[in-house]
Amino acid sequence: MSVAVLILAGLALLALGGELLVRGAVGIAEKLGVSPLLAGLTIVGFGTSMPELATSIQAAFAGSSDIAVGNVVGSNIANIILILGVTAVILPLAANRAAFKRDGIALAASSLAALACVLAGGIGRIAGIALIAALIGYILWAYLSERQSGDAAAQMHEALATDAVAAPATPLSKGTPALAVMTIAGIAAAIYGAGLLVEGAIALAQGWGVSEAVIGLTIVAVGTSLPELVACVVAALRGHGDVALGNVVGSNIYNVFGILGITALVQPLAVPQQIAALDIWVLLGVTALLLLFLRTGWTLKRWEGAVFLALYAGYTALLFLAPAAA
């Protein structure tokens, strides 16, 4: 099987797996009486991050910490300056102030946590447990504050869960056994797809003569972030800029606390020197820039989106062209 087929098939299975997992798990949660708000904060959050999780775990077991860590750091960078850049150029994104004040703190904290892990030179099981605990704390904080306020952020998370079970379905697919099969099939597809993607990424790095970290930071990271890109563009075209913004901020928080945490708990990770020297600082910089842009007017404007896209083009070129990145 060619490298291109491995990567494309892997990405397709990851996207399919994440979609099936979210629909099946949210459907089961609905039948069990779980509130849409809690389902949106937990099941949908984890489900949309399933491509990153499956890929990082597969890469860790394959002995490629470069791809595992690069996938998370690269996805978070791409989420901000590529996905939000594209989306903001289509439609300026207005932030929900109350939600973003809370989520902005969590976003900054997650980026600083990633920095601490990188500077430590590795992410062991103790660090993994700490990251997972931070994610649980964030979910509880968000759930309690949104349940009490019933604000636009709560409505957004409820809408995410509602949309997950509102897709066209046959009567059979609405039954609990079918939903369970859908959930299991989603997990299986994501795991198998991640295996194909990691195999293709390692082969591509060898074929192109670049580090696995570069492939993890770019092709793998963007590929696993494609569901967020589609979701954000669709939300923007429908006039729901706050949903698009919430998708990206939530994804970045989950990626660090959840994906890195779970992956390190399963298989401790070494941090590539390249990521410690460059990419983690790029992540901190673009996170700070996003918070600054949103704080000045509470809207991500078109010109700011264009700045993000220019930054991503420059960053990607640097990774592939700079001698230090080779």
XYZ file of C-alpha atoms in Angstrom:
326
model
C 0.000 0.000 0.000
C 1.460 3.374 -1.018
C 2.230 6.113 1.493
C -0.484 8.372 0.077
C -3.097 5.621 0.330
C -2.051 4.836 3.909
C -2.381 8.468 4.967
C -5.629 9.177 3.118
C -7.261 5.922 4.231
C -6.125 6.557 7.781
C -7.570 10.070 7.815
C -10.853 8.880 6.307
C -11.236 6.135 8.919
C -10.338 8.557 11.713
C -13.019 11.006 10.572
C -15.587 8.225 10.191
C -14.673 6.727 13.545
C -14.972 10.027 15.371
C -18.368 10.716 13.808
C -19.748 7.267 14.645
C -18.398 7.448 18.181
C -19.993 10.822 18.877
C -23.387 9.876 17.418
C -23.488 6.504 19.135
C -22.239 7.631 22.538
C -24.412 10.753 22.659
C -27.426 8.685 21.603
C -26.794 6.245 24.452
C -26.281 9.126 26.885
C -29.592 10.628 25.788
C -31.387 7.332 26.463
C -29.742 7.135 29.896
C -31.027 10.601 30.745
C -27.676 12.406 30.630
C -28.253 16.128 30.094
C -27.325 17.583 26.685
C -25.068 20.092 28.471
C -22.992 17.389 30.153
C -22.958 15.284 26.977
C -21.749 18.265 24.969
C -18.950 19.022 27.420
C -17.736 15.433 27.730
C -18.764 12.981 25.016
C -18.719 15.444 22.127
C -15.480 16.969 23.397
C -13.747 13.605 23.577
C -15.350 12.357 20.370
C -14.133 15.261 18.253
C -10.629 14.752 19.689
C -10.685 11.002 18.955
C -8.503 11.341 15.807
C -5.757 13.053 17.809
C -6.063 10.576 20.687
C -5.974 7.443 18.541
C -3.096 8.783 16.453
C -0.958 9.847 19.417
C -1.456 6.533 21.234
C -0.657 4.523 18.098
C 2.441 6.647 17.486
C 3.588 6.210 21.097
C 3.251 2.422 20.861
C 5.116 2.503 17.539
C 8.035 4.187 19.321
C 7.489 7.557 17.640
C 7.092 10.116 20.409
C 7.976 12.726 17.772
C 4.682 12.078 15.972
C 2.700 11.621 19.199
C 3.778 14.936 20.731
C 4.052 16.733 17.391
C 0.473 15.770 16.569
C -0.876 17.531 19.677
C 1.331 20.617 19.478
C 0.875 20.898 15.719
C -2.903 20.402 15.954
C -3.194 23.192 18.504
C -1.118 25.525 16.354
C -3.152 24.636 13.247
C -6.432 25.016 15.134
C -5.609 28.625 15.942
C -3.786 30.061 12.961
C -5.087 27.799 10.181
C -8.621 26.811 11.149
C -9.583 30.038 12.912
C -7.731 31.940 10.198
C -9.798 30.354 7.422
C -13.021 30.684 9.407
C -12.477 34.322 10.377
C -11.768 35.272 6.758
C -15.150 33.749 5.848
C -16.970 35.417 8.739
C -15.675 37.509 11.676
C -16.051 35.446 14.854
C -17.742 37.071 17.838
C -16.800 35.618 21.222
C -19.181 34.950 24.080
C -17.556 37.090 26.773
C -18.520 35.089 29.849
C -17.555 31.762 28.297
C -14.336 33.032 26.801
C -13.153 34.600 30.036
C -13.381 31.143 31.582
C -12.195 29.165 28.570
C -9.463 31.704 27.843
C -8.000 31.000 31.275
C -8.220 27.248 30.635
C -6.660 27.679 27.174
C -3.741 29.657 28.597
C -3.333 27.132 31.416
C -3.289 24.205 28.991
C -0.629 25.882 26.845
C 1.515 26.579 29.920
C 1.031 22.961 31.014
C 2.269 21.826 27.599
C 5.296 24.110 28.015
C 6.059 22.610 31.435
C 5.896 19.087 30.005
C 8.149 19.994 27.092
C 10.735 21.750 29.263
C 10.786 18.706 31.547
C 12.006 16.715 28.553
C 9.339 14.058 28.809
C 5.781 13.321 29.846
C 5.559 10.435 32.291
C 2.600 8.717 33.876
C 2.505 11.086 36.864
C 2.339 14.063 34.500
C -0.331 12.238 32.510
C -2.446 11.789 35.636
C -2.014 15.483 36.483
C -3.128 16.520 32.987
C -6.195 14.268 33.134
C -7.058 15.673 36.575
C -6.829 19.177 35.116
C -9.241 18.186 32.330
C -11.725 16.755 34.831
C -11.455 19.960 36.853
C -12.104 22.066 33.749
C -15.155 19.995 32.767
C -16.624 20.288 36.273
C -15.931 24.034 36.334
C -17.544 24.546 32.943
C -20.521 22.323 33.720
C -21.322 23.936 37.074
C -20.907 27.495 35.814
C -22.973 26.900 32.670
C -25.703 24.982 34.479
C -26.122 27.878 36.901
C -25.995 30.647 34.325
C -27.759 28.963 31.392
C -25.882 31.375 29.117
C -24.975 31.170 25.449
C -22.059 28.873 26.220
C -24.394 26.347 27.814
C -26.708 26.576 24.815
C -23.734 25.973 22.520
C -22.664 22.781 24.309
C -26.253 21.550 24.413
C -26.566 22.258 20.686
C -23.410 20.238 19.963
C -24.914 17.222 21.697
C -28.308 17.733 20.072
C -26.742 17.998 16.604
C -24.887 14.737 17.194
C -28.136 12.785 17.496
C -30.178 14.854 15.058
C -28.562 13.485 11.911
C -30.769 11.447 9.562
C -31.142 7.916 10.898
C -33.198 4.809 10.305
C -35.512 3.566 13.069
C -33.100 0.676 13.649
C -30.158 3.009 14.249
C -32.066 4.727 17.043
C -32.188 1.605 19.220
C -29.741 1.144 22.080
C -28.077 -2.009 20.605
C -27.522 -0.236 17.295
C -26.118 2.804 19.095
C -23.740 0.535 21.021
C -22.594 -1.098 17.779
C -22.132 2.360 16.252
C -19.985 3.439 19.198
C -17.816 0.316 19.090
C -17.469 0.571 15.306
C -16.400 4.193 15.689
C -13.679 3.286 18.173
C -12.477 0.411 15.982
C -12.387 2.588 12.858
C -10.455 5.301 14.688
C -7.893 2.835 16.051
C -7.349 1.138 12.681
C -7.250 4.471 10.859
C -4.701 5.833 13.319
C -2.500 2.812 12.699
C -2.576 3.431 8.946
C -1.900 7.146 9.406
C 1.085 6.588 11.702
C 2.543 3.955 9.366
C 2.150 6.322 6.432
C 3.575 9.278 8.362
C 6.713 7.368 9.373
C 7.229 6.199 5.788
C 6.669 9.729 4.484
C 9.249 11.185 6.872
C 11.786 8.609 5.726
C 10.971 9.192 2.077
C 11.162 12.986 2.281
C 14.225 12.997 4.490
C 12.618 15.122 7.208
C 12.118 14.377 10.873
C 9.051 12.544 12.114
C 8.384 15.595 14.290
C 7.947 17.756 11.173
C 5.461 15.289 9.688
C 3.642 15.081 13.015
C 3.497 18.862 13.322
C 2.149 19.382 9.801
C 0.505 16.607 7.796
C -0.615 14.477 10.744
C -1.669 17.501 12.809
C -3.666 19.122 10.014
C -5.163 15.792 9.001
C -6.444 15.002 12.478
C -7.772 18.567 12.749
C -9.873 18.318 9.575
C -13.100 17.567 11.527
C -12.640 20.845 13.423
C -12.010 22.697 10.154
C -15.211 21.379 8.582
C -17.236 22.044 11.731
C -15.917 25.593 12.067
C -16.467 26.532 8.423
C -20.014 25.130 8.505
C -20.729 27.023 11.726
C -19.376 30.239 10.217
C -21.456 29.850 7.049
C -24.520 29.408 9.260
C -23.655 32.583 11.153
C -22.605 30.834 14.376
C -19.164 32.326 14.892
C -19.246 31.720 18.644
C -19.722 27.987 18.050
C -16.735 27.897 15.683
C -14.590 29.706 18.224
C -15.778 27.452 21.027
C -14.956 24.351 18.960
C -11.330 25.381 18.543
C -10.752 26.602 22.092
C -12.338 23.464 23.522
C -10.360 21.233 21.164
C -7.062 22.811 22.213
C -7.875 22.361 25.902
C -8.830 18.713 25.344
C -5.749 18.052 23.225
C -3.300 19.032 25.967
C -5.098 17.899 29.103
C -6.843 14.889 27.568
C -4.811 13.619 24.606
C -1.343 14.195 26.052
C -2.545 13.067 29.466
C -4.118 9.798 28.325
C -1.283 9.021 25.899
C 1.387 9.586 28.574
C -0.581 7.465 31.028
C -0.678 4.609 28.525
C 2.858 5.084 27.201
C 5.284 7.722 28.626
C 6.536 10.148 25.994
C 9.911 11.684 25.226
C 9.791 15.242 23.886
C 11.642 15.912 20.605
C 14.337 18.594 20.871
C 12.885 20.427 17.879
C 9.535 20.908 19.616
C 11.280 22.156 22.762
C 13.375 24.595 20.735
C 10.713 26.005 18.405
C 7.212 24.651 18.212
C 6.104 24.947 21.828
C 7.060 28.629 21.709
C 5.080 29.059 18.496
C 2.084 27.530 20.287
C 2.455 29.923 23.215
C 2.830 32.865 20.853
C -0.238 32.137 18.724
C -2.309 31.374 21.839
C -1.340 34.748 23.317
C -2.101 36.443 19.988
C -5.555 34.840 19.845
C -6.356 36.006 23.375
C -5.114 39.504 22.516
C -7.152 39.709 19.303
C -10.310 38.577 21.091
C -9.787 40.833 24.080
C -9.679 43.886 21.814
C -13.281 44.017 20.637
C -14.362 40.438 21.486
C -14.336 39.593 17.774
C -11.804 37.856 15.559
C -11.851 40.084 12.478
C -11.158 39.199 8.855
C -7.802 40.964 8.789
C -6.789 39.118 11.941
C -7.750 35.849 10.265
C -5.556 36.829 7.315
C -2.670 37.482 9.715
C -3.169 34.012 11.164
C -3.066 32.415 7.699
C 0.125 34.287 6.812
C 1.689 33.118 10.068
C 0.756 29.512 9.333
C 2.241 29.692 5.846
C 5.466 31.105 7.274
C 5.586 28.551 10.074
C 5.067 25.605 7.722
C 7.711 26.903 5.325
C 10.143 27.263 8.222
C 9.589 23.667 9.309
C 10.347 22.239 5.879
C 12.990 24.684 4.681
C 15.059 25.573 7.746
C 18.181 23.406 8.039
C 17.573 22.931 11.753
C 14.197 21.359 11.034
C 15.551 18.807 8.618
